């Protein structure tokens, strides 16, 4: 593993930098890409912000959001350095994985536990609540001056990955970092409205449909909801309208493991896993070639809805029973 | 107004102290009463924690929760000092208002804007995000040592009154205070679970039913849901299971005023009003003899469901149009 100062050194030498987070981008990866990208622009680098998948509408407000190149579009350019953020395996880069076989210097910065066996410079800090926390330090090392747009990107990264400072990953340092971001001009209340109080009606319609599928194991410790392709299509909803659904299950008293089954295409289910911390859902997800961490994981499972649910729930119960 | 040091001085002299927050207690008033009360006990005072109304089930986990005397029960004791927390007018004390006419030293500590024209020592800081923030400083002045139970009470006060650090009242200092509380041993993730993730299944069932009633004015700026008595009864749900429902409407993009109609008994509707700040919903509620403030208000309206909704929505539109 590399020290963060080595990454800073590498970026100082770079000229044409492309930055990307993971497929199905979230606030941490987009905020981190935008913050570091804007910082590198200030240093006079030629910078390309990229994302394997389009930005969810929710994040269109992010400073720099309109500059992102999506998917293969980003492969056309010429770069000397590739910064991979918030991704522990190359597959998380979707089509941008192709950049890894080019003759580029690859820097990997992440806060997920994992092997991270790709890239030339690798910095991983699993104690960081968000990749955005690491980027804050990196920008300091790069002597990028305080700017409200960059601070807003970092705030977005941290507030989304900590669930508004509620998750276990939140540390005293997280709060001190956010204090500093607010002092740099972040309007936290405004960003909170943009991030948490601009739901589209489709979110509620999808929630309504999902609630009709809410079900539990007889012990009540495992709960789940599902959303079929047909439901999404009939509502005119997209996958992003299922974001956060799993939290409704996770927040129920007695539920230790929450599952969300989303049919991304006919017969192909994306399964989300959330745990309160007693059960390691990464272990369950890995049985289906998925990944994640103890409290949050995901996998893709093929099959007919009922059968997929039954199979995954059984796997959860097995892991719960220490099998 | 008194300096906080004068309040500390007064409390140092006190022997038999009773502390109370307001009617319909929330996390800030209960957390503040418990934190200061536990601190004063450490200083050897005889301390009575009181509340005009019973503690909601949600706050039973608070250190000291089992020591609270409720309503008139608290009037029986003998005290030399009365500490009033988080309350700007005597009426907020419910039956405990009676203590104000006794021969007691009355200290008032609050963060609400208001006159506060009662009490001998009055300290009000409207810039404090929560009364709990002021109590943190007061405990420092009293040289109460760091304790995880007290810190947990203060965390509860702050996290609830700032909506998990999302509301406008949150400052950089709020985050620094919380960093310190976490360093004093607060398990923020555990408290967040207790405060925000112990929903009962009935909450979701009521939500599901309410979502089926979601409706809007043609302009989309006013949205509402309703829950009939019949719905609650058929689900076996109580009024508390409708708590928070209005936030689903308020959080919708484009909605400026959110309404929730709850049939408390046949033909009698409790109407909740929430505004994003442009429209003064207190003005609307007052047309129905209700009250509240600019962003949150309530009223009770009698009549048949459809008619009540129509009438209230029309009133909102009239106030919106500056009528």
Coordinates of C-alpha atoms in Angstrom, one line a residue:
Chain A
X1 CA 0.0 0.0 0.0
X2 CA 1.0 3.5 -0.8
X3 CA 1.0 6.5 1.5
X4 CA -1.4 9.3 0.6
X5 CA 1.6 11.5 0.1
X6 CA 2.8 9.2 -2.8
X7 CA -0.6 9.6 -4.4
X8 CA -0.3 13.3 -4.1
X9 CA 3.1 13.2 -5.6
X10 CA 1.8 11.1 -8.5
X11 CA -1.0 13.5 -9.1
X12 CA 1.3 16.5 -9.0
X13 CA 3.2 15.0 -11.9
X14 CA 0.1 14.0 -13.9
X15 CA -1.1 16.1 -16.8
X16 CA -4.2 14.4 -18.3
X17 CA -6.1 12.9 -15.5
X18 CA -9.3 10.8 -15.7
X19 CA -11.2 10.1 -12.5
X20 CA -14.0 7.6 -12.0
X21 CA -16.0 6.0 -9.2
X22 CA -18.0 2.8 -9.5
X23 CA -21.1 1.6 -11.4
X24 CA -24.4 2.7 -9.9
X25 CA -22.7 5.8 -8.6
X26 CA -23.6 7.1 -5.1
X27 CA -23.0 10.4 -3.3
X28 CA -19.6 9.3 -2.0
X29 CA -18.1 8.3 -5.3
X30 CA -19.6 11.2 -7.3
X31 CA -18.7 13.7 -4.6
X32 CA -15.2 12.4 -4.4
X33 CA -14.6 12.4 -8.1
X34 CA -16.0 15.9 -8.4
X35 CA -14.1 17.3 -5.4
X36 CA -10.7 15.8 -6.5
X37 CA -11.4 16.7 -10.1
X38 CA -12.2 20.3 -9.4
X39 CA -9.1 20.5 -7.2
X40 CA -6.9 19.1 -9.9
X41 CA -8.3 21.6 -12.4
X42 CA -7.2 24.3 -10.0
X43 CA -3.7 22.9 -10.2
X44 CA -3.8 23.3 -14.0
X45 CA -4.3 19.6 -14.9
X46 CA -6.4 18.6 -17.8
X47 CA -9.2 16.7 -16.0
X48 CA -11.9 14.3 -17.1
X49 CA -14.6 13.4 -14.6
X50 CA -16.1 10.1 -15.5
X51 CA -18.7 7.6 -14.3
X52 CA -19.4 4.1 -15.6
X53 CA -23.2 4.8 -15.2
X54 CA -25.1 8.0 -15.6
X55 CA -25.5 10.3 -12.6
X56 CA -28.8 9.8 -10.8
X57 CA -30.9 12.8 -11.0
X58 CA -30.5 13.4 -7.3
X59 CA -26.8 14.3 -7.8
X60 CA -27.3 16.7 -10.8
X61 CA -26.9 19.6 -8.3
X62 CA -23.3 18.6 -7.5
X63 CA -20.7 21.2 -8.6
X64 CA -19.1 19.6 -11.7
X65 CA -22.0 17.2 -12.4
X66 CA -22.5 18.6 -15.9
X67 CA -18.9 17.8 -16.8
X68 CA -19.1 14.0 -16.3
X69 CA -18.5 11.7 -19.2
X70 CA -20.6 8.6 -19.0
X71 CA -19.4 5.0 -19.7
X72 CA -17.7 4.4 -23.0
X73 CA -17.8 8.1 -23.9
X74 CA -14.9 8.5 -21.4
X75 CA -12.7 6.0 -23.2
X76 CA -12.2 8.2 -26.2
X77 CA -9.8 10.7 -24.6
X78 CA -6.1 10.5 -24.0
X79 CA -4.9 10.3 -20.4
X80 CA -1.7 9.7 -18.5
X81 CA -3.3 9.0 -15.1
X82 CA -6.4 7.2 -14.0
X83 CA -7.7 7.8 -10.5
X84 CA -10.1 5.1 -9.4
X85 CA -12.2 6.1 -6.4
X86 CA -14.4 4.2 -4.0
X87 CA -14.0 0.9 -5.9
X88 CA -12.3 -2.2 -4.5
X89 CA -12.3 -4.4 -7.7
X90 CA -11.9 -3.5 -11.4
X91 CA -15.4 -4.9 -12.2
X92 CA -16.9 -1.9 -10.2
X93 CA -15.6 0.3 -13.1
X94 CA -17.9 -1.2 -15.7
X95 CA -16.8 -0.2 -19.2
X96 CA -14.1 2.0 -17.7
X97 CA -12.2 -1.1 -16.7
X98 CA -10.7 -1.0 -20.1
X99 CA -8.6 2.0 -19.0
X100 CA -6.7 -0.4 -16.7
X101 CA -5.1 -2.2 -19.7
X102 CA -3.9 1.1 -21.2
X103 CA -0.5 2.5 -20.5
X104 CA -1.7 4.8 -17.7
X105 CA -0.6 5.4 -14.1
X106 CA -3.4 4.0 -12.0
X107 CA -4.1 5.4 -8.5
X108 CA -6.7 3.7 -6.4
X109 CA -8.2 5.5 -3.4
X110 CA -10.9 3.7 -1.3
X111 CA -12.3 3.2 2.1
X112 CA -13.8 -0.3 1.5
X113 CA -12.2 -3.4 3.0
X114 CA -10.8 -5.6 0.2
X115 CA -7.8 -6.7 -1.7
X116 CA -7.5 -3.9 -4.2
X117 CA -5.0 -5.9 -6.3
X118 CA -5.0 -3.5 -9.2
X119 CA -3.4 -0.1 -9.8
X120 CA 0.1 1.3 -9.3
X121 CA -0.6 3.5 -6.3
X122 CA -3.1 2.2 -3.8
X123 CA -4.4 4.0 -0.7
X124 CA -7.1 2.3 1.3
X125 CA -8.3 3.5 4.7
X126 CA -11.2 1.4 6.0
X127 CA -11.4 3.7 9.0
X128 CA -12.5 6.6 6.8
X129 CA -16.2 7.0 6.9
X130 CA -16.2 7.9 3.2
X131 CA -13.8 8.1 0.3
X132 CA -14.6 11.8 0.6
X133 CA -12.8 12.0 3.9
X134 CA -9.6 10.7 2.2
X135 CA -10.0 13.2 -0.6
X136 CA -10.2 16.0 2.0
X137 CA -6.8 15.0 3.2
X138 CA -5.5 14.5 -0.3
X139 CA -6.6 18.0 -1.3
X140 CA -4.7 19.4 1.7
X141 CA -1.6 17.5 0.6
X142 CA -2.0 19.0 -2.9
X143 CA -2.4 22.5 -1.3
X144 CA -5.7 23.1 -3.1
X145 CA -7.3 26.2 -1.5
X146 CA -10.6 26.0 0.4
X147 CA -13.5 26.4 -2.0
X148 CA -17.2 26.1 -1.3
X149 CA -17.8 24.0 -4.4
X150 CA -15.2 21.4 -3.5
X151 CA -16.4 21.5 0.1
X152 CA -20.0 20.9 -1.0
X153 CA -18.9 17.8 -3.0
X154 CA -17.0 16.5 0.1
X155 CA -20.0 17.2 2.4
X156 CA -22.2 15.3 0.0
X157 CA -19.8 12.3 -0.1
X158 CA -19.6 12.2 3.7
X159 CA -23.3 12.9 4.6
X160 CA -24.5 10.2 2.2
X161 CA -22.1 7.5 3.1
X162 CA -22.7 8.0 6.8
X163 CA -26.5 8.2 6.5
X164 CA -26.4 11.7 8.0
X165 CA -23.8 10.7 10.6
X166 CA -26.0 7.8 11.9
X167 CA -23.9 4.9 10.7
X168 CA -21.2 3.1 12.7
X169 CA -18.5 4.4 10.3
X170 CA -19.1 8.0 11.7
X171 CA -16.2 9.1 14.0
X172 CA -15.4 12.2 16.0
X173 CA -13.1 13.1 13.1
X174 CA -16.0 12.8 10.7
X175 CA -17.8 15.5 12.7
X176 CA -14.7 17.7 12.9
X177 CA -14.2 17.4 9.1
X178 CA -17.7 18.5 8.5
X179 CA -17.3 21.4 10.9
X180 CA -14.5 22.5 8.7
X181 CA -16.4 22.0 5.5
X182 CA -19.2 24.2 7.0
X183 CA -16.6 26.8 7.9
X184 CA -15.5 26.7 4.3
X185 CA -19.0 27.8 3.3
X186 CA -21.0 24.6 2.9
X187 CA -24.8 25.3 3.2
X188 CA -25.5 22.0 4.9
X189 CA -29.2 22.6 5.3
X190 CA -29.6 23.4 1.6
X191 CA -27.6 20.3 0.6
X192 CA -29.7 18.2 3.0
X193 CA -32.9 19.4 1.3
X194 CA -31.4 18.6 -2.1
X195 CA -30.2 15.2 -1.0
X196 CA -33.0 14.1 1.3
X197 CA -36.1 16.2 0.5
X198 CA -36.4 16.3 -3.2
X199 CA -38.0 12.9 -3.7
X200 CA -39.9 12.4 -6.9
X201 CA -43.4 11.1 -6.8
X202 CA -42.1 8.0 -8.5
X203 CA -40.1 7.2 -5.4
X204 CA -43.3 7.1 -3.4
X205 CA -45.1 5.1 -6.0
X206 CA -42.4 2.5 -6.1
X207 CA -42.3 2.5 -2.3
X208 CA -46.1 1.9 -2.3
X209 CA -45.7 -1.0 -4.6
X210 CA -42.8 -2.4 -2.7
X211 CA -44.6 -2.2 0.6
X212 CA -47.2 -4.6 -0.8
X213 CA -44.4 -7.2 -1.1
X214 CA -43.0 -6.7 2.5
X215 CA -42.5 -10.1 4.0
X216 CA -40.5 -11.7 6.9
X217 CA -39.1 -15.0 8.0
X218 CA -41.2 -16.6 10.7
X219 CA -38.6 -15.5 13.3
X220 CA -39.0 -11.9 12.1
X221 CA -35.2 -11.4 12.0
X222 CA -35.1 -11.3 8.2
X223 CA -37.3 -9.0 6.2
X224 CA -37.5 -8.1 2.5
X225 CA -39.3 -6.3 -0.3
X226 CA -39.1 -6.9 -4.0
X227 CA -39.7 -4.8 -7.1
X228 CA -40.3 -6.5 -10.4
X229 CA -39.3 -5.2 -13.8
X230 CA -43.0 -5.1 -14.6
X231 CA -43.8 -2.8 -11.6
X232 CA -41.0 -0.4 -12.6
X233 CA -42.1 -0.3 -16.2
X234 CA -45.8 0.1 -15.4
X235 CA -44.9 3.1 -13.2
X236 CA -42.4 4.5 -15.7
X237 CA -39.8 4.3 -12.9
X238 CA -36.1 3.7 -13.1
X239 CA -33.8 1.8 -10.9
X240 CA -32.8 4.9 -9.0
X241 CA -36.4 5.2 -7.7
X242 CA -35.7 2.1 -5.7
X243 CA -32.8 3.8 -3.8
X244 CA -33.3 3.8 -0.1
X245 CA -36.2 1.2 -0.2
X246 CA -34.1 -1.2 1.7
X247 CA -33.8 1.2 4.6
X248 CA -37.5 0.9 5.3
X249 CA -37.0 -2.8 6.0
X250 CA -33.8 -2.3 7.9
X251 CA -35.4 0.3 10.2
X252 CA -38.1 -2.1 11.5
X253 CA -37.9 -3.2 15.1
X254 CA -36.7 -6.8 15.3
X255 CA -35.2 -7.0 11.8
X256 CA -31.6 -7.9 11.8
X257 CA -31.1 -8.5 8.1
X258 CA -33.0 -6.5 5.4
X259 CA -33.1 -7.6 1.8
X260 CA -34.2 -5.8 -1.4
X261 CA -34.8 -7.7 -4.6
X262 CA -34.8 -5.6 -7.7
X263 CA -35.4 -7.2 -11.1
X264 CA -32.9 -5.3 -13.3
X265 CA -33.9 -7.3 -16.3
X266 CA -36.4 -10.1 -16.8
X267 CA -35.2 -13.0 -14.5
X268 CA -32.1 -11.1 -13.3
X269 CA -32.3 -9.8 -9.7
X270 CA -30.1 -7.3 -8.0
X271 CA -30.2 -8.2 -4.3
X272 CA -29.3 -5.7 -1.6
X273 CA -28.3 -6.8 1.9
X274 CA -28.3 -4.7 5.0
X275 CA -27.4 -5.9 8.5
X276 CA -27.6 -4.3 11.9
X277 CA -24.2 -5.6 12.6
X278 CA -24.7 -9.0 14.1
X279 CA -24.9 -10.9 10.9
X280 CA -22.2 -10.5 8.3
X281 CA -24.1 -9.9 5.0
X282 CA -20.9 -9.8 3.0
X283 CA -20.6 -13.5 3.7
X284 CA -24.1 -14.1 2.3
X285 CA -23.5 -12.0 -0.7
X286 CA -20.3 -13.7 -1.5
X287 CA -22.2 -17.0 -1.8
X288 CA -23.8 -15.4 -4.9
X289 CA -20.6 -13.9 -6.1
X290 CA -21.5 -10.6 -4.7
X291 CA -19.5 -8.3 -2.4
X292 CA -19.7 -5.5 0.1
X293 CA -19.0 -5.3 3.8
X294 CA -20.4 -6.6 7.0
X295 CA -23.4 -4.3 7.1
X296 CA -24.1 -3.7 3.5
X297 CA -23.6 -5.9 0.5
X298 CA -25.0 -6.7 -2.9
X299 CA -25.2 -9.5 -5.4
X300 CA -26.9 -10.4 -8.7
X301 CA -28.9 -13.6 -8.8
X302 CA -30.7 -15.1 -11.8
X303 CA -33.9 -16.9 -11.7
X304 CA -37.6 -16.7 -11.2
X305 CA -38.6 -14.2 -8.4
X306 CA -40.1 -16.5 -5.8
X307 CA -37.3 -19.0 -6.2
X308 CA -34.6 -16.3 -5.9
X309 CA -36.1 -14.9 -2.8
X310 CA -36.4 -18.3 -1.2
X311 CA -32.8 -19.2 -2.0
X312 CA -31.3 -15.9 -0.8
X313 CA -33.4 -15.9 2.4
X314 CA -32.3 -19.5 3.1
X315 CA -28.7 -18.4 2.7
X316 CA -29.2 -15.6 5.1
X317 CA -30.7 -17.9 7.7
X318 CA -27.8 -20.3 7.2
X319 CA -25.2 -17.6 7.8
X320 CA -27.2 -16.4 10.8
X321 CA -27.1 -19.9 12.3
X322 CA -23.3 -19.9 11.8
X323 CA -23.5 -22.6 9.2
Chain B
X1 CA -30.5 38.2 30.7
X2 CA -28.1 36.3 32.9
X3 CA -24.7 34.9 31.9
X4 CA -24.4 31.2 32.0
X5 CA -21.9 31.5 34.7
X6 CA -24.5 33.1 37.0
X7 CA -26.8 30.1 36.4
X8 CA -23.8 27.8 37.3
X9 CA -23.3 29.8 40.5
X10 CA -26.9 29.6 41.4
X11 CA -26.9 25.8 40.8
X12 CA -23.8 25.4 42.9
X13 CA -25.6 26.9 45.8
X14 CA -28.8 24.9 45.3
X15 CA -29.6 21.8 47.4
X16 CA -32.9 20.5 46.3
X17 CA -33.3 21.0 42.6
X18 CA -36.2 20.1 40.3
X19 CA -35.7 20.2 36.5
X20 CA -38.4 20.1 33.8
X21 CA -38.8 20.6 30.1
X22 CA -42.1 21.3 28.2
X23 CA -45.4 19.5 27.6
X24 CA -45.2 16.9 24.8
X25 CA -41.6 16.3 25.6
X26 CA -39.0 15.8 22.8
X27 CA -35.5 14.6 22.7
X28 CA -34.0 18.0 23.4
X29 CA -35.9 18.7 26.5
X30 CA -35.7 15.2 27.9
X31 CA -32.0 14.8 27.1
X32 CA -31.3 18.2 28.6
X33 CA -33.2 17.6 31.8
X34 CA -31.5 14.2 32.2
X35 CA -28.0 15.4 31.4
X36 CA -28.1 18.4 33.8
X37 CA -29.9 16.4 36.4
X38 CA -27.3 13.6 36.4
X39 CA -24.6 16.2 36.5
X40 CA -26.1 17.9 39.5
X41 CA -26.5 14.5 41.3
X42 CA -22.8 14.0 40.9
X43 CA -22.3 17.4 42.6
X44 CA -24.3 15.9 45.6
X45 CA -27.5 17.8 45.0
X46 CA -30.9 16.2 45.7
X47 CA -32.3 16.2 42.2
X48 CA -35.8 15.6 40.8
X49 CA -36.2 15.0 37.1
X50 CA -39.7 16.0 36.0
X51 CA -41.8 16.2 32.9
X52 CA -45.3 17.7 32.5
X53 CA -46.2 14.8 30.2
X54 CA -45.1 11.1 30.2
X55 CA -42.0 10.2 28.3
X56 CA -42.8 8.8 24.8
X57 CA -41.7 5.2 24.5
X58 CA -39.0 6.2 22.1
X59 CA -37.1 8.0 24.9
X60 CA -37.3 5.2 27.6
X61 CA -33.7 4.2 26.8
X62 CA -32.4 7.6 28.0
X63 CA -30.1 7.3 31.0
X64 CA -32.3 8.6 33.9
X65 CA -35.6 8.0 32.1
X66 CA -36.8 5.8 34.9
X67 CA -36.3 8.5 37.4
X68 CA -38.7 11.1 35.9
X69 CA -41.7 12.2 37.9
X70 CA -44.6 13.0 35.6
X71 CA -47.0 15.9 35.9
X72 CA -48.5 16.6 39.3
X73 CA -46.5 13.8 40.9
X74 CA -43.6 16.2 40.8
X75 CA -45.4 18.9 42.8
X76 CA -45.4 16.9 46.0
X77 CA -41.7 17.4 46.8
X78 CA -39.8 20.2 48.5
X79 CA -37.4 22.1 46.4
X80 CA -35.3 25.3 46.6
X81 CA -34.5 25.6 42.9
X82 CA -36.5 25.0 39.7
X83 CA -34.6 24.7 36.4
X84 CA -36.9 25.2 33.4
X85 CA -35.4 23.9 30.2
X86 CA -36.3 24.4 26.5
X87 CA -39.5 26.4 27.3
X88 CA -40.1 30.0 26.4
X89 CA -43.4 30.5 28.3
X90 CA -44.8 29.2 31.6
X91 CA -47.7 27.5 29.8
X92 CA -45.3 25.0 28.2
X93 CA -44.8 23.6 31.7
X94 CA -48.3 22.3 32.0
X95 CA -49.1 21.4 35.6
X96 CA -45.6 22.2 36.7
X97 CA -46.3 25.9 36.1
X98 CA -47.5 25.8 39.7
X99 CA -43.9 25.6 40.9
X100 CA -43.4 29.2 39.5
X101 CA -45.6 30.7 42.3
X102 CA -43.7 28.8 45.1
X103 CA -40.8 30.4 46.9
X104 CA -38.1 28.9 44.6
X105 CA -35.2 30.2 42.7
X106 CA -36.2 29.7 39.1
X107 CA -33.5 29.3 36.3
X108 CA -34.7 29.3 32.7
X109 CA -32.4 27.9 30.0
X110 CA -33.6 27.9 26.4
X111 CA -32.6 28.2 22.8
X112 CA -36.0 29.3 21.4
X113 CA -36.6 32.9 20.4
X114 CA -39.1 34.5 22.7
X115 CA -39.6 36.9 25.6
X116 CA -38.9 34.5 28.5
X117 CA -40.4 36.9 31.0
X118 CA -40.4 34.5 33.9
X119 CA -37.7 33.2 36.3
X120 CA -34.9 34.8 38.3
X121 CA -32.0 33.7 36.2
X122 CA -32.6 33.5 32.4
X123 CA -30.2 32.3 29.8
X124 CA -31.4 32.1 26.2
X125 CA -29.2 31.5 23.2
X126 CA -31.2 31.2 20.0
X127 CA -27.9 30.4 18.1
X128 CA -27.7 27.1 20.0
X129 CA -29.0 24.3 17.9
X130 CA -30.5 22.7 21.0
X131 CA -30.9 23.4 24.6
X132 CA -28.6 20.4 25.0
X133 CA -25.7 22.5 23.5
X134 CA -26.1 25.0 26.3
X135 CA -26.2 22.3 28.9
X136 CA -22.9 20.9 27.6
X137 CA -21.3 24.3 28.4
X138 CA -23.1 24.6 31.7
X139 CA -21.8 21.2 32.9
X140 CA -18.3 22.4 32.0
X141 CA -18.8 25.5 34.1
X142 CA -20.0 23.2 36.9
X143 CA -16.9 21.0 36.5
X144 CA -18.9 17.9 36.1
X145 CA -16.6 15.2 34.8
X146 CA -17.1 13.5 31.4
X147 CA -19.5 10.7 31.6
X148 CA -20.9 8.5 28.9
X149 CA -24.5 8.6 30.3
X150 CA -24.6 12.4 30.4
X151 CA -22.9 12.6 27.0
X152 CA -25.6 10.2 25.6
X153 CA -28.3 12.5 26.9
X154 CA -26.7 15.5 25.3
X155 CA -26.2 13.6 22.0
X156 CA -29.9 12.7 22.0
X157 CA -30.8 16.3 22.6
X158 CA -28.7 17.6 19.7
X159 CA -29.3 14.9 17.1
X160 CA -33.1 15.1 17.5
X161 CA -33.3 18.9 17.5
X162 CA -31.1 19.2 14.4
X163 CA -32.9 16.4 12.5
X164 CA -29.6 14.5 12.4
X165 CA -27.6 17.6 11.6
X166 CA -29.7 18.4 8.6
X167 CA -31.6 21.5 9.8
X168 CA -30.6 25.1 9.4
X169 CA -29.8 25.4 13.2
X170 CA -26.8 23.0 12.8
X171 CA -23.5 24.9 13.0
X172 CA -19.8 23.9 12.8
X173 CA -19.8 24.1 16.6
X174 CA -22.6 21.6 16.7
X175 CA -20.4 19.1 14.9
X176 CA -17.4 19.9 17.1
X177 CA -19.6 19.4 20.2
X178 CA -20.8 16.0 18.9
X179 CA -17.2 15.0 18.1
X180 CA -16.4 15.6 21.8
X181 CA -19.5 13.7 23.0
X182 CA -18.3 10.7 20.8
X183 CA -14.9 11.0 22.4
X184 CA -16.5 10.9 25.8
X185 CA -17.9 7.5 24.8
X186 CA -21.2 8.1 23.1
X187 CA -22.2 5.2 20.8
X188 CA -23.8 7.4 18.2
X189 CA -24.7 4.5 15.9
X190 CA -26.5 2.7 18.7
X191 CA -28.4 5.8 19.7
X192 CA -29.3 6.5 16.1
X193 CA -30.8 3.0 15.8
X194 CA -32.7 3.5 19.0
X195 CA -34.0 6.9 17.9
X196 CA -34.6 6.4 14.2
X197 CA -34.6 2.7 13.4
X198 CA -37.1 1.0 15.7
X199 CA -40.1 1.5 13.6
X200 CA -42.9 -1.0 14.2
X201 CA -44.5 -2.9 11.3
X202 CA -47.7 -0.9 11.9
X203 CA -45.8 2.3 10.9
X204 CA -45.2 0.8 7.5
X205 CA -48.7 -0.6 7.2
X206 CA -50.2 2.8 8.0
X207 CA -47.7 4.4 5.5
X208 CA -48.8 1.9 2.8
X209 CA -52.5 2.8 3.4
X210 CA -51.7 6.6 3.5
X211 CA -49.7 6.4 0.2
X212 CA -52.9 5.2 -1.5
X213 CA -54.5 8.5 -0.6
X214 CA -51.6 10.7 -1.8
X215 CA -52.9 13.6 -3.8
X216 CA -52.0 17.1 -5.0
X217 CA -53.4 20.4 -6.2
X218 CA -53.1 20.8 -9.9
X219 CA -50.2 23.1 -9.4
X220 CA -48.4 20.4 -7.4
X221 CA -47.4 22.9 -4.7
X222 CA -49.8 21.4 -2.1
X223 CA -49.8 17.7 -1.4
X224 CA -51.6 15.6 1.2
X225 CA -52.4 12.2 2.5
X226 CA -55.2 11.1 4.8
X227 CA -55.7 8.3 7.3
X228 CA -59.3 7.4 8.3
X229 CA -60.4 6.0 11.6
X230 CA -61.4 2.9 9.8
X231 CA -58.0 2.4 8.4
X232 CA -56.3 2.7 11.8
X233 CA -58.8 0.4 13.4
X234 CA -58.6 -2.2 10.7
X235 CA -54.8 -2.3 11.1
X236 CA -55.0 -2.2 14.9
X237 CA -52.8 1.0 14.7
X238 CA -52.7 4.0 17.0
X239 CA -52.2 7.6 16.4
X240 CA -48.5 7.4 17.1
X241 CA -48.2 5.2 14.0
X242 CA -49.0 8.2 11.9
X243 CA -46.0 10.1 13.3
X244 CA -43.7 11.2 10.5
X245 CA -46.2 10.5 7.7
X246 CA -46.4 14.1 6.8
X247 CA -42.6 14.2 6.1
X248 CA -43.1 11.9 3.1
X249 CA -45.3 14.6 1.5
X250 CA -43.1 17.4 2.6
X251 CA -40.0 15.7 1.1
X252 CA -41.5 15.6 -2.4
X253 CA -40.0 17.8 -5.0
X254 CA -42.2 20.7 -5.9
X255 CA -44.3 20.4 -2.8
X256 CA -44.3 23.7 -0.7
X257 CA -47.1 22.8 1.7
X258 CA -47.7 19.3 3.0
X259 CA -50.9 18.3 4.8
X260 CA -51.8 15.2 6.8
X261 CA -55.4 14.5 7.7
X262 CA -55.9 12.1 10.6
X263 CA -59.4 11.1 11.7
X264 CA -59.0 11.1 15.4
X265 CA -62.6 10.1 15.9
X266 CA -65.4 9.7 13.4
X267 CA -65.9 13.0 11.6
X268 CA -63.1 14.8 13.6
X269 CA -59.9 15.4 11.8
X270 CA -56.5 16.4 13.1
X271 CA -54.8 18.3 10.3
X272 CA -51.0 18.7 10.2
X273 CA -49.4 21.4 8.1
X274 CA -45.8 21.6 7.0
X275 CA -44.2 24.3 4.9
X276 CA -40.8 24.6 3.3
X277 CA -40.7 28.2 4.5
X278 CA -42.3 30.2 1.7
X279 CA -45.8 29.8 2.9
X280 CA -46.8 30.6 6.5
X281 CA -48.9 27.5 7.6
X282 CA -49.5 29.0 11.0
X283 CA -51.7 31.5 9.2
X284 CA -53.7 28.7 7.6
X285 CA -54.0 26.7 10.8
X286 CA -55.3 29.8 12.6
X287 CA -58.3 30.0 10.2
X288 CA -59.3 26.7 11.8
X289 CA -58.5 27.8 15.3
X290 CA -55.2 25.9 15.2
X291 CA -51.7 27.1 16.0
X292 CA -48.0 26.5 15.4
X293 CA -45.4 28.4 13.6
X294 CA -44.4 29.3 10.0
X295 CA -43.1 25.9 9.0
X296 CA -45.2 23.6 11.2
X297 CA -48.8 23.9 12.4
X298 CA -51.8 21.9 13.3
X299 CA -55.6 22.3 13.7
X300 CA -58.7 20.1 14.4
X301 CA -61.4 20.3 11.8
X302 CA -64.8 18.6 11.9
X303 CA -66.7 17.2 9.0
X304 CA -66.8 14.5 6.3
X305 CA -63.4 13.6 5.0
X306 CA -63.7 14.8 1.4
X307 CA -65.2 18.1 2.5
X308 CA -62.6 18.7 5.1
X309 CA -59.8 18.1 2.7
X310 CA -61.3 20.4 0.1
X311 CA -61.9 23.2 2.6
X312 CA -58.4 23.0 4.1
X313 CA -56.6 22.8 0.7
X314 CA -58.6 25.8 -0.5
X315 CA -57.5 27.7 2.6
X316 CA -53.9 26.8 1.9
X317 CA -54.2 28.0 -1.7
X318 CA -55.8 31.3 -0.6
X319 CA -53.0 32.0 1.9
X320 CA -50.4 31.1 -0.9
X321 CA -52.0 33.6 -3.2
X322 CA -51.7 36.2 -0.5
X323 CA -55.5 36.4 0.1

